[in-house]
Amino acid sequence: MILSGIGMLIAVALPVVCGLAVNDVILRRCPLRLWTRVCLAYGTGLGRIVSWMMILSILNCRYSLAVISGPLLIFSFIVRCISQKASLGNRNTDPAYSIHPVRSVESTGLNPRLLIGAAALSFIILEVTFVFWQSLAWLPYTWDEVGNFALKAKIIYFDGHLGNVDKYTYFRGEHPLFIALTEAWAAFALGRWDYCLVKIIFPVMLVSFLGTSYFVLRCFAGRLWSLLGLVFLLSSQLLIKQASIGYADFSMQYYNSTALMLIILATTNRRSEFLVMPA
């Protein structure tokens, strides 16, 4: 149990580390809070891991935890060092370079706004907890989840490469390999194949999406309305289901919606950094 927990932590931590290294270079003149940087970094890091696994496949290198994570950690360390050296002594502290959230209405005592906010926060926590439970406790049961993602990931994990994926004719080739590669990466981090635990990637992706959405909403509204925006988002049962079973539709929504939100920030705040990140 402890080893499984450590493996899931590695599966989630490496994307964050890789994403932070890249995003901090892009956003070095735009200081953000740590939780916002972590939420944005998770998607960036997953993209780097999948891209690196595709490069390893082209180079005919067998997958393993060390082969995947080692070069990425070295790359992240080098990028971080270069970023720190470049920004040393040249850090721009002009408030114009910061993203300022909308001020919330301060209230004291028992206030209906506080009750509504507490109810909204409780609903968000409940829905996220349910997604984690369903992802980590339920075996794959839908056709796409099993035939197009989980079995592909299992083949990639045990073979250590992509060569045998196309040999199984019942797999639909039009599905991208992003989900399969991310689940295979989680299996390498775990050190074993587990149909449930490899789906840890997707509930964390939902948390990242909610954190990014809250950050963008706070740029235009107060805390209460931003929390209510997340409530409206989580009220879609289709989103909850797809985040629980790791459908490709959810990852596409995650990246496309995040890109659109960053573009909106770039246009409203005239910050070119947010135009670079979706790329």
Coordinates of C-alpha atoms in Angstrom, one line a residue:
M1 CA 0.0 0.0 0.0
I2 CA 2.8 2.4 0.9
L3 CA 4.7 1.5 -2.3
S4 CA 1.6 2.1 -4.3
G5 CA 1.2 5.5 -2.7
I6 CA 4.8 6.4 -3.5
G7 CA 4.3 5.3 -7.0
M8 CA 1.2 7.4 -7.5
L9 CA 3.1 10.4 -6.0
I10 CA 5.9 9.9 -8.5
A11 CA 3.3 9.6 -11.4
V12 CA 1.9 13.0 -10.4
A13 CA 5.0 14.7 -9.2
L14 CA 7.1 14.4 -12.3
P15 CA 4.6 16.2 -14.6
V16 CA 4.5 19.0 -12.0
V17 CA 8.3 19.3 -11.8
C18 CA 8.7 19.3 -15.6
G19 CA 5.8 21.7 -16.1
L20 CA 7.1 24.1 -13.4
A21 CA 10.5 24.2 -15.1
V22 CA 9.1 25.2 -18.4
N23 CA 6.3 27.5 -17.2
D24 CA 8.5 29.4 -14.9
V25 CA 10.7 30.4 -17.9
I26 CA 7.6 31.6 -19.8
L27 CA 6.0 33.3 -16.8
R28 CA 9.2 34.7 -15.2
R29 CA 7.9 38.3 -15.5
C30 CA 4.4 37.3 -14.3
P31 CA 4.5 36.1 -10.7
L32 CA 1.7 33.8 -9.8
R33 CA 0.8 32.0 -6.6
L34 CA 2.3 28.6 -6.1
W35 CA -1.0 26.7 -6.4
T36 CA -1.8 28.4 -9.7
R37 CA 1.7 27.5 -11.0
V38 CA 1.3 23.9 -10.0
C39 CA -2.2 23.6 -11.6
L40 CA -0.8 25.1 -14.9
A41 CA 2.3 22.9 -14.7
Y42 CA 0.5 19.6 -14.4
G43 CA -0.9 19.7 -18.0
T44 CA 2.4 21.1 -19.4
G45 CA 4.4 18.3 -17.7
L46 CA 2.1 15.5 -18.9
G47 CA 2.6 16.8 -22.4
R48 CA 6.3 16.8 -22.0
I49 CA 6.2 13.2 -20.7
V50 CA 4.1 11.9 -23.6
S51 CA 6.3 13.8 -26.1
W52 CA 9.4 12.3 -24.6
M53 CA 7.9 8.8 -24.7
M54 CA 7.1 9.3 -28.4
I55 CA 10.7 10.4 -29.0
L56 CA 12.0 7.3 -27.2
S57 CA 9.8 5.1 -29.4
I58 CA 11.3 6.7 -32.5
L59 CA 14.8 6.1 -31.2
N60 CA 13.8 2.4 -30.5
C61 CA 14.5 2.8 -26.7
R62 CA 12.7 0.6 -24.3
Y63 CA 10.6 2.3 -21.7
S64 CA 11.4 2.2 -18.0
L65 CA 11.0 4.5 -15.1
A66 CA 14.6 5.6 -15.3
V67 CA 14.7 6.1 -19.0
I68 CA 11.5 8.2 -18.9
S69 CA 12.1 10.2 -15.8
G70 CA 15.9 10.6 -15.7
P71 CA 16.4 12.8 -18.8
L72 CA 13.3 14.8 -18.0
L73 CA 14.6 15.5 -14.5
I74 CA 18.0 16.5 -15.9
F75 CA 16.3 18.7 -18.5
S76 CA 14.1 20.3 -15.8
F77 CA 17.1 21.0 -13.6
I78 CA 19.1 22.6 -16.4
V79 CA 16.1 24.7 -17.5
R80 CA 15.5 25.8 -13.9
C81 CA 19.2 26.7 -13.4
I82 CA 19.2 28.8 -16.6
S83 CA 16.0 30.5 -15.6
Q84 CA 17.3 31.4 -12.2
K85 CA 20.6 32.7 -13.6
A86 CA 18.8 34.8 -16.2
S87 CA 16.4 36.3 -13.7
L88 CA 19.0 36.9 -11.0
G89 CA 19.4 40.6 -10.5
N90 CA 16.9 41.3 -13.3
R91 CA 13.6 40.4 -11.7
N92 CA 10.9 42.8 -12.7
T93 CA 8.9 43.8 -9.6
D94 CA 6.7 46.3 -11.4
P95 CA 3.1 45.6 -10.2
A96 CA 1.9 45.9 -13.8
Y97 CA 3.5 42.5 -14.4
S98 CA 1.2 40.9 -11.8
I99 CA -2.3 39.4 -12.4
H100 CA -4.5 41.0 -9.8
P101 CA -7.7 39.1 -8.8
V102 CA -10.9 41.0 -8.3
R103 CA -11.4 42.1 -4.7
S104 CA -14.1 40.2 -2.8
V105 CA -16.7 41.9 -0.6
E106 CA -15.5 41.6 3.0
S107 CA -18.1 40.4 5.4
T108 CA -18.2 39.8 9.2
G109 CA -20.3 37.6 11.3
L110 CA -22.9 35.1 10.0
N111 CA -23.5 36.2 6.4
P112 CA -25.5 34.5 3.7
R113 CA -22.5 34.9 1.3
L114 CA -20.4 32.9 3.7
L115 CA -23.0 30.1 4.0
I116 CA -23.3 30.0 0.2
G117 CA -19.6 29.9 -0.2
A118 CA -19.2 27.1 2.4
A119 CA -21.9 25.1 0.6
A120 CA -20.3 25.6 -2.8
L121 CA -16.9 24.6 -1.4
S122 CA -18.4 21.5 0.3
F123 CA -20.0 20.5 -3.0
I124 CA -16.7 20.9 -4.9
I125 CA -14.8 18.8 -2.3
L126 CA -17.6 16.1 -2.4
E127 CA -17.5 15.9 -6.2
V128 CA -13.7 15.7 -6.4
T129 CA -13.6 13.1 -3.7
F130 CA -16.1 11.0 -5.6
V131 CA -14.0 11.3 -8.8
F132 CA -10.9 10.1 -6.9
W133 CA -12.9 7.2 -5.3
Q134 CA -14.5 6.1 -8.6
S135 CA -11.2 6.3 -10.5
L136 CA -9.1 4.4 -8.0
A137 CA -11.7 1.8 -6.8
W138 CA -13.6 0.9 -10.0
L139 CA -12.1 -1.4 -12.7
P140 CA -12.4 -0.2 -16.3
Y141 CA -15.9 -1.1 -17.6
T142 CA -16.6 0.9 -20.8
W143 CA -15.4 -0.2 -24.3
D144 CA -13.3 2.8 -25.0
E145 CA -11.8 2.7 -21.5
V146 CA -10.8 -0.9 -21.8
G147 CA -10.2 -1.6 -25.5
N148 CA -8.8 1.7 -26.7
F149 CA -6.9 2.9 -23.6
A150 CA -6.2 0.5 -20.8
L151 CA -5.2 -2.5 -22.9
K152 CA -3.0 -0.3 -25.1
A153 CA -1.3 1.1 -22.0
K154 CA -0.9 -2.5 -20.6
I155 CA 0.8 -3.6 -23.8
I156 CA 3.1 -0.6 -23.8
Y157 CA 4.0 -1.3 -20.2
F158 CA 4.8 -4.9 -20.6
D159 CA 6.5 -4.6 -24.0
G160 CA 8.4 -1.4 -23.2
H161 CA 7.7 0.1 -26.6
L162 CA 4.9 0.9 -29.1
G163 CA 5.8 -1.8 -31.7
N164 CA 3.1 -4.3 -30.8
V165 CA 0.1 -1.9 -30.3
D166 CA -0.9 -2.0 -34.0
K167 CA -0.8 -5.8 -34.1
Y168 CA -4.1 -6.0 -32.3
T169 CA -6.7 -5.4 -35.0
Y170 CA -9.6 -4.8 -32.6
F171 CA -7.9 -1.6 -31.4
R172 CA -9.3 1.5 -33.1
G173 CA -6.3 3.2 -34.6
E174 CA -7.9 6.6 -34.9
H175 CA -7.7 7.1 -31.1
P176 CA -4.5 9.1 -30.1
L177 CA -2.1 7.5 -27.8
F178 CA -2.1 10.3 -25.2
I179 CA -4.3 8.4 -22.7
A180 CA -2.5 5.1 -23.2
L181 CA 0.9 6.6 -22.8
T182 CA -0.1 8.5 -19.6
E183 CA -1.5 5.3 -18.1
A184 CA 1.6 3.4 -19.1
W185 CA 3.7 6.2 -17.5
A186 CA 1.7 5.8 -14.3
A187 CA 2.3 2.0 -14.4
F188 CA 6.0 2.6 -14.7
A189 CA 5.9 4.9 -11.7
L190 CA 4.0 2.3 -9.7
G191 CA 6.4 -0.4 -10.7
R192 CA 3.5 -2.8 -11.6
W193 CA 0.3 -2.8 -13.7
D194 CA -2.9 -2.0 -11.9
Y195 CA -6.1 -1.2 -13.8
C196 CA -7.3 1.1 -11.1
L197 CA -4.3 3.0 -9.8
V198 CA -3.0 3.9 -13.2
K199 CA -6.0 6.2 -13.5
I200 CA -4.6 8.5 -10.8
I201 CA -3.6 10.8 -13.7
F202 CA -7.2 11.8 -14.4
P203 CA -8.6 12.9 -11.0
V204 CA -5.5 15.0 -10.6
M205 CA -6.1 16.4 -14.0
L206 CA -9.6 17.4 -12.8
V207 CA -8.1 19.2 -9.8
S208 CA -5.6 21.0 -12.1
F209 CA -8.5 22.0 -14.4
L210 CA -10.5 23.3 -11.4
G211 CA -7.6 25.2 -10.0
T212 CA -6.9 26.9 -13.4
S213 CA -10.6 27.7 -13.9
Y214 CA -10.7 29.3 -10.4
F215 CA -7.6 31.4 -11.2
V216 CA -9.1 32.7 -14.4
L217 CA -12.5 33.3 -12.8
R218 CA -10.9 35.3 -9.9
C219 CA -9.5 37.6 -12.5
F220 CA -13.0 38.7 -13.4
A221 CA -15.1 38.0 -10.3
G222 CA -14.9 37.6 -6.5
R223 CA -14.4 34.5 -4.5
L224 CA -18.1 33.6 -4.2
W225 CA -18.9 33.8 -7.9
S226 CA -15.7 32.0 -8.8
L227 CA -16.7 29.1 -6.5
L228 CA -20.2 29.1 -8.0
G229 CA -18.6 28.9 -11.4
L230 CA -16.8 25.7 -10.3
V231 CA -20.1 24.4 -9.0
F232 CA -21.7 25.0 -12.3
L233 CA -18.8 23.2 -14.0
L234 CA -19.0 20.2 -11.7
S235 CA -22.8 20.0 -12.1
S236 CA -22.2 18.4 -15.5
Q237 CA -22.4 14.6 -14.8
L238 CA -20.8 14.0 -18.2
L239 CA -17.7 15.8 -17.0
I240 CA -17.6 13.8 -13.7
K241 CA -18.0 10.5 -15.6
Q242 CA -15.3 11.2 -18.1
A243 CA -12.9 12.4 -15.5
S244 CA -13.6 9.2 -13.5
I245 CA -13.0 6.7 -16.3
G246 CA -10.3 8.7 -18.1
Y247 CA -11.9 9.3 -21.5
A248 CA -10.0 11.1 -24.2
D249 CA -12.8 13.6 -24.3
F250 CA -11.9 14.8 -20.9
S251 CA -8.2 15.3 -21.7
M252 CA -9.2 17.2 -24.9
Q253 CA -11.6 19.4 -22.9
Y254 CA -8.8 20.0 -20.3
Y255 CA -6.2 21.2 -22.8
N256 CA -8.6 23.0 -25.1
S257 CA -10.4 24.8 -22.3
T258 CA -7.2 25.7 -20.6
A259 CA -5.8 27.1 -23.8
L260 CA -8.9 29.2 -24.4
M261 CA -8.8 30.6 -20.8
L262 CA -5.1 31.5 -21.2
I263 CA -5.9 33.2 -24.5
I264 CA -8.6 35.2 -22.8
L265 CA -6.2 36.3 -20.1
A266 CA -3.6 37.2 -22.7
T267 CA -6.1 39.5 -24.5
T268 CA -7.7 41.1 -21.5
N269 CA -4.4 41.7 -19.6
R270 CA -2.2 42.2 -22.7
R271 CA 0.2 39.5 -21.5
S272 CA 1.9 37.7 -24.3
E273 CA 3.2 35.0 -21.9
F274 CA -0.3 33.5 -21.8
L275 CA -0.3 33.2 -25.5
V276 CA 2.9 31.2 -25.5
M277 CA 1.7 28.6 -22.9
P278 CA -1.1 27.0 -25.0
A279 CA 1.5 26.3 -27.7

